[in-house]
Short mmCIF file of C-alpha atoms in Angstrom, two decimals:
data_model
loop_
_atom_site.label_atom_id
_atom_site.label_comp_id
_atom_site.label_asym_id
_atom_site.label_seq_id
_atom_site.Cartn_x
_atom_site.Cartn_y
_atom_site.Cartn_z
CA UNK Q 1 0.42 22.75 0.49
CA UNK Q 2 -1.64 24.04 3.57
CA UNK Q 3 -4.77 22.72 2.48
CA UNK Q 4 -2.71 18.86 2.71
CA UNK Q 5 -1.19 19.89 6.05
CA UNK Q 6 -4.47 20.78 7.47
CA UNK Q 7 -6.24 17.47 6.42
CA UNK Q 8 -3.07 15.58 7.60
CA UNK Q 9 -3.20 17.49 11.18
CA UNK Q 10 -7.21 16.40 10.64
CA UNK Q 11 -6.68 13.03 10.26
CA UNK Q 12 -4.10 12.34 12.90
CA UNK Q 13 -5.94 13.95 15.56
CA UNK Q 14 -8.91 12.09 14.39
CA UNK Q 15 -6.84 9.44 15.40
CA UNK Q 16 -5.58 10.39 19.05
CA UNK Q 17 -6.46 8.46 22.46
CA UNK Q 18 -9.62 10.70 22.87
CA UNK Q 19 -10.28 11.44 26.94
CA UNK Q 20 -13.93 9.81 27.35
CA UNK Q 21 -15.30 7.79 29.62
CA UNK Q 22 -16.03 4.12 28.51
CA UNK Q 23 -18.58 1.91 29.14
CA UNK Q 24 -16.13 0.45 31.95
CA UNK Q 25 -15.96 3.31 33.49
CA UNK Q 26 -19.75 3.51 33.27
CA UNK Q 27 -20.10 0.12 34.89
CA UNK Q 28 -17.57 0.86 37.38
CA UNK Q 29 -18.68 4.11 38.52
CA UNK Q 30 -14.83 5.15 39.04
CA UNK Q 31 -14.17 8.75 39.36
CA UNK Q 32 -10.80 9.02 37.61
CA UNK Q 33 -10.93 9.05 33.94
CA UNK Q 34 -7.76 8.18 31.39
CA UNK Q 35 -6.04 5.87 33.25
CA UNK Q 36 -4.26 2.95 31.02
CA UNK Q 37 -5.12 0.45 33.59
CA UNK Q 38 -7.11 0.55 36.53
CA UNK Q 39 -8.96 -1.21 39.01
CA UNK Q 40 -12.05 -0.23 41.23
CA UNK Q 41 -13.62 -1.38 44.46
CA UNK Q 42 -12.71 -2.10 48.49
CA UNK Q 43 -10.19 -4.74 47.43
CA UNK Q 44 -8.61 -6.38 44.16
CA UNK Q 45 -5.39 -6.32 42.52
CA UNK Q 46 -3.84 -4.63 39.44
CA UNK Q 47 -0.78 -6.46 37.68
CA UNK Q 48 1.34 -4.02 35.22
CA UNK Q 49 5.20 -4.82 34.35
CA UNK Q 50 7.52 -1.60 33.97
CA UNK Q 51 10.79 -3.39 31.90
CA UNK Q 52 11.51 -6.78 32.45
CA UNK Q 53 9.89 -6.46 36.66
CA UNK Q 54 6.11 -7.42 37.77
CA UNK Q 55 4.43 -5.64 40.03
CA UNK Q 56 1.17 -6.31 41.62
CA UNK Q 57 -0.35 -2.89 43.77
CA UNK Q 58 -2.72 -4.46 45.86
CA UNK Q 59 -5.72 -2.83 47.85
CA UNK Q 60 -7.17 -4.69 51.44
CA UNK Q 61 -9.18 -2.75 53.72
CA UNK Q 62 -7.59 0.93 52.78
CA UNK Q 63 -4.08 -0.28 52.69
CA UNK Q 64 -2.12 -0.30 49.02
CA UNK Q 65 0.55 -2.26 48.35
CA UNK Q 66 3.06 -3.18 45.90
CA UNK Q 67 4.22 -6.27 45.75
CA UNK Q 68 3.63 -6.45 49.88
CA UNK Q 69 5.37 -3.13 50.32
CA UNK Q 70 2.75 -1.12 51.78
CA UNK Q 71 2.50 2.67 50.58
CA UNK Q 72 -0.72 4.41 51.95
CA UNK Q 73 -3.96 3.71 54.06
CA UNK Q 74 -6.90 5.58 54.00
CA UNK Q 75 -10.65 5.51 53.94
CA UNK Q 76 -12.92 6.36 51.16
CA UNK Q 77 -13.83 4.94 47.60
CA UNK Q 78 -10.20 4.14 45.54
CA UNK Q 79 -9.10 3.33 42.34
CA UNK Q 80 -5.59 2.03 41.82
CA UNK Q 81 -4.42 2.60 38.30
CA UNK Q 82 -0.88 2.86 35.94
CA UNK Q 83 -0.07 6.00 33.84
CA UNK Q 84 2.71 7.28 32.31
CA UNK Q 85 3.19 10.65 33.66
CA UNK Q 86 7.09 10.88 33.50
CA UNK Q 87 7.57 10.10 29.62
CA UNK Q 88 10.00 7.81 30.45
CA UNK Q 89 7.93 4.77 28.98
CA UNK Q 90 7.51 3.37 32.40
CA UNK Q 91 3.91 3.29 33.89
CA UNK Q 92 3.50 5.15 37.52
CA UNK Q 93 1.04 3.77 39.73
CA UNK Q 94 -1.72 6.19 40.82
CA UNK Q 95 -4.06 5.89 43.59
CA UNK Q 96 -7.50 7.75 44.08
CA UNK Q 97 -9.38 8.25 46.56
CA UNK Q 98 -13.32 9.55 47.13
CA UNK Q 99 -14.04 11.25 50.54
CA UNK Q 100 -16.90 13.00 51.37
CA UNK Q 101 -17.67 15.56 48.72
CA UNK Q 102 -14.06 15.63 47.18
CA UNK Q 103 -11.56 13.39 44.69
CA UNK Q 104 -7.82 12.84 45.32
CA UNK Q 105 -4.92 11.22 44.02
CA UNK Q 106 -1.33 10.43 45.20
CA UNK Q 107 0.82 9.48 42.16
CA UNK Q 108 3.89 7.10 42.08
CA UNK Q 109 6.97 6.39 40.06
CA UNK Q 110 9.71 3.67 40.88
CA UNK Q 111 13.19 5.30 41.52
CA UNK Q 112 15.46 3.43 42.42
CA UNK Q 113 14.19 0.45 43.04
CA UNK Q 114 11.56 2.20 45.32
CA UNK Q 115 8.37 4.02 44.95
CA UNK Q 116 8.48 7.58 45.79
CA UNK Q 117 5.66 9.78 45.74
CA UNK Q 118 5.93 12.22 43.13
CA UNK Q 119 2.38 13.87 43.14
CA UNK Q 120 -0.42 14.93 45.19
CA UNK Q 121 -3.63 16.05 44.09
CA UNK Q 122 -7.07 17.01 44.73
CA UNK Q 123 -10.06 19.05 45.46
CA UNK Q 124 -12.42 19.02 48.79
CA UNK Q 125 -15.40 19.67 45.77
CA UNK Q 126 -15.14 17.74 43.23
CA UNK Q 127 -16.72 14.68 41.06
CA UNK Q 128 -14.17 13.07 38.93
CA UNK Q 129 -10.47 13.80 37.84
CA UNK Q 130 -9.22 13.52 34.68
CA UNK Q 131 -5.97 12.11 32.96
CA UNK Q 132 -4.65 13.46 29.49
CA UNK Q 133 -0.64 13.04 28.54
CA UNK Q 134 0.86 14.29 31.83
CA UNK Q 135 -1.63 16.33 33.39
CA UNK Q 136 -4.37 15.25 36.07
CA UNK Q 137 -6.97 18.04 35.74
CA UNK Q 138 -10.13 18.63 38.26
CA UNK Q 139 -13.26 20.80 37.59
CA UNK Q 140 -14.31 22.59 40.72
CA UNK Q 141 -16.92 24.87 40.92
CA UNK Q 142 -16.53 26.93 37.50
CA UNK Q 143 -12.57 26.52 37.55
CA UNK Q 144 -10.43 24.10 36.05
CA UNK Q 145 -7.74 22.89 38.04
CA UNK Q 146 -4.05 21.10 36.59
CA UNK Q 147 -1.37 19.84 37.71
CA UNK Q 148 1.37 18.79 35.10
CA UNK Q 149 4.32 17.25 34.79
CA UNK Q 150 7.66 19.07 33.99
CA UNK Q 151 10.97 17.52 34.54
CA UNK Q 152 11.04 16.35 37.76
CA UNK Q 153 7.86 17.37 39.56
CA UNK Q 154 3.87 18.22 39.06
CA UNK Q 155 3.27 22.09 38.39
CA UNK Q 156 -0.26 23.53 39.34
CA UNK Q 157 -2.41 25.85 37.75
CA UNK Q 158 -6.26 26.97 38.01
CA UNK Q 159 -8.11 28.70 35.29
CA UNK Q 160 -9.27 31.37 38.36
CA UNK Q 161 -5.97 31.90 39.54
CA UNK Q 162 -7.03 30.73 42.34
CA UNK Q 163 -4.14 28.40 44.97
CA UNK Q 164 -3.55 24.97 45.03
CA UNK Q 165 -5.92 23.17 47.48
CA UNK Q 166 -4.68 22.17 50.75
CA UNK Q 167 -4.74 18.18 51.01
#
């Protein structure tokens, strides 16, 4: 009997979404891996539905939008993507952002009827972030940063101990 649960917990995890980078991502050069969706460059626009509503997020000269509601400006490289963080089947909207030596991300859910930012995070020293289930998780220096989702909110942790980055 544990011999045909092992193969069976072989052969479904042979079977899992695998974090990797594709040859999209290649081509794109993006710096945020797992998303479901994304899009990457200084302007374009993503379409993604959450029920029976479209939205379009929408990135012009640093400013995102959703469906003309604008949430955030900044500089930098970005990448405005959809994952489902929340496990409520609905995709949030993330957006990333490259400055300087450093990757960061802001991460949205609709509430409401609104978008409300439920997640912020980042490193001043670091290449690329990472998406898996509901965690975002950074490599900086020789520790790896997480921030996950429980309940209601992102909880961080670093492999060093070490605090949350400022951002």
């Amino acid at each position: 009997m544990k011999k045909l649960l092992t193969i069976i917990c072989l052969l479904a995890g042979l079977t899992a979404y695998a974090q990797m980078r594709t040859y999209s991502d290649n081509e794109s050069k993006t710096f945020i891996i797992g998303l479901e969706s994304y899009f990457f460059g200084e302007s374009g626009t993503l379409d993604f539905s959450i029920g029976k509503d479209d939205f379009t997020a929408s990135l012009s000269s640093g400013a995102v939008s959703v469906n003309g509601n604008e949430l955030e400006t900044a500089e930098g490289d970005t990448v405005i993507g959809i994952h489902d963080f929340t496990g409520n089947r609905a995709p949030d909207l993330v957006i990333a952002r490259r400055r300087d030596s450093g990757v960061y991300a802001n991460v949205y859910t609709l509430t409401g009827g609104e978008w409300k930012l439920v997640g912020k995070v980042g490193s001043p020293e670091a290449a690329e972030i990472r998406v898996f289930r509901q965690v975002l998780s950074i490599r900086s220096g020789s520790a790896l940063l997480s921030w996950t989702w429980h309940g209601s909110k992102f909880d961080y942790k670093a492999s060093d101990g070490s605090a949350e980055p400022a951002l």
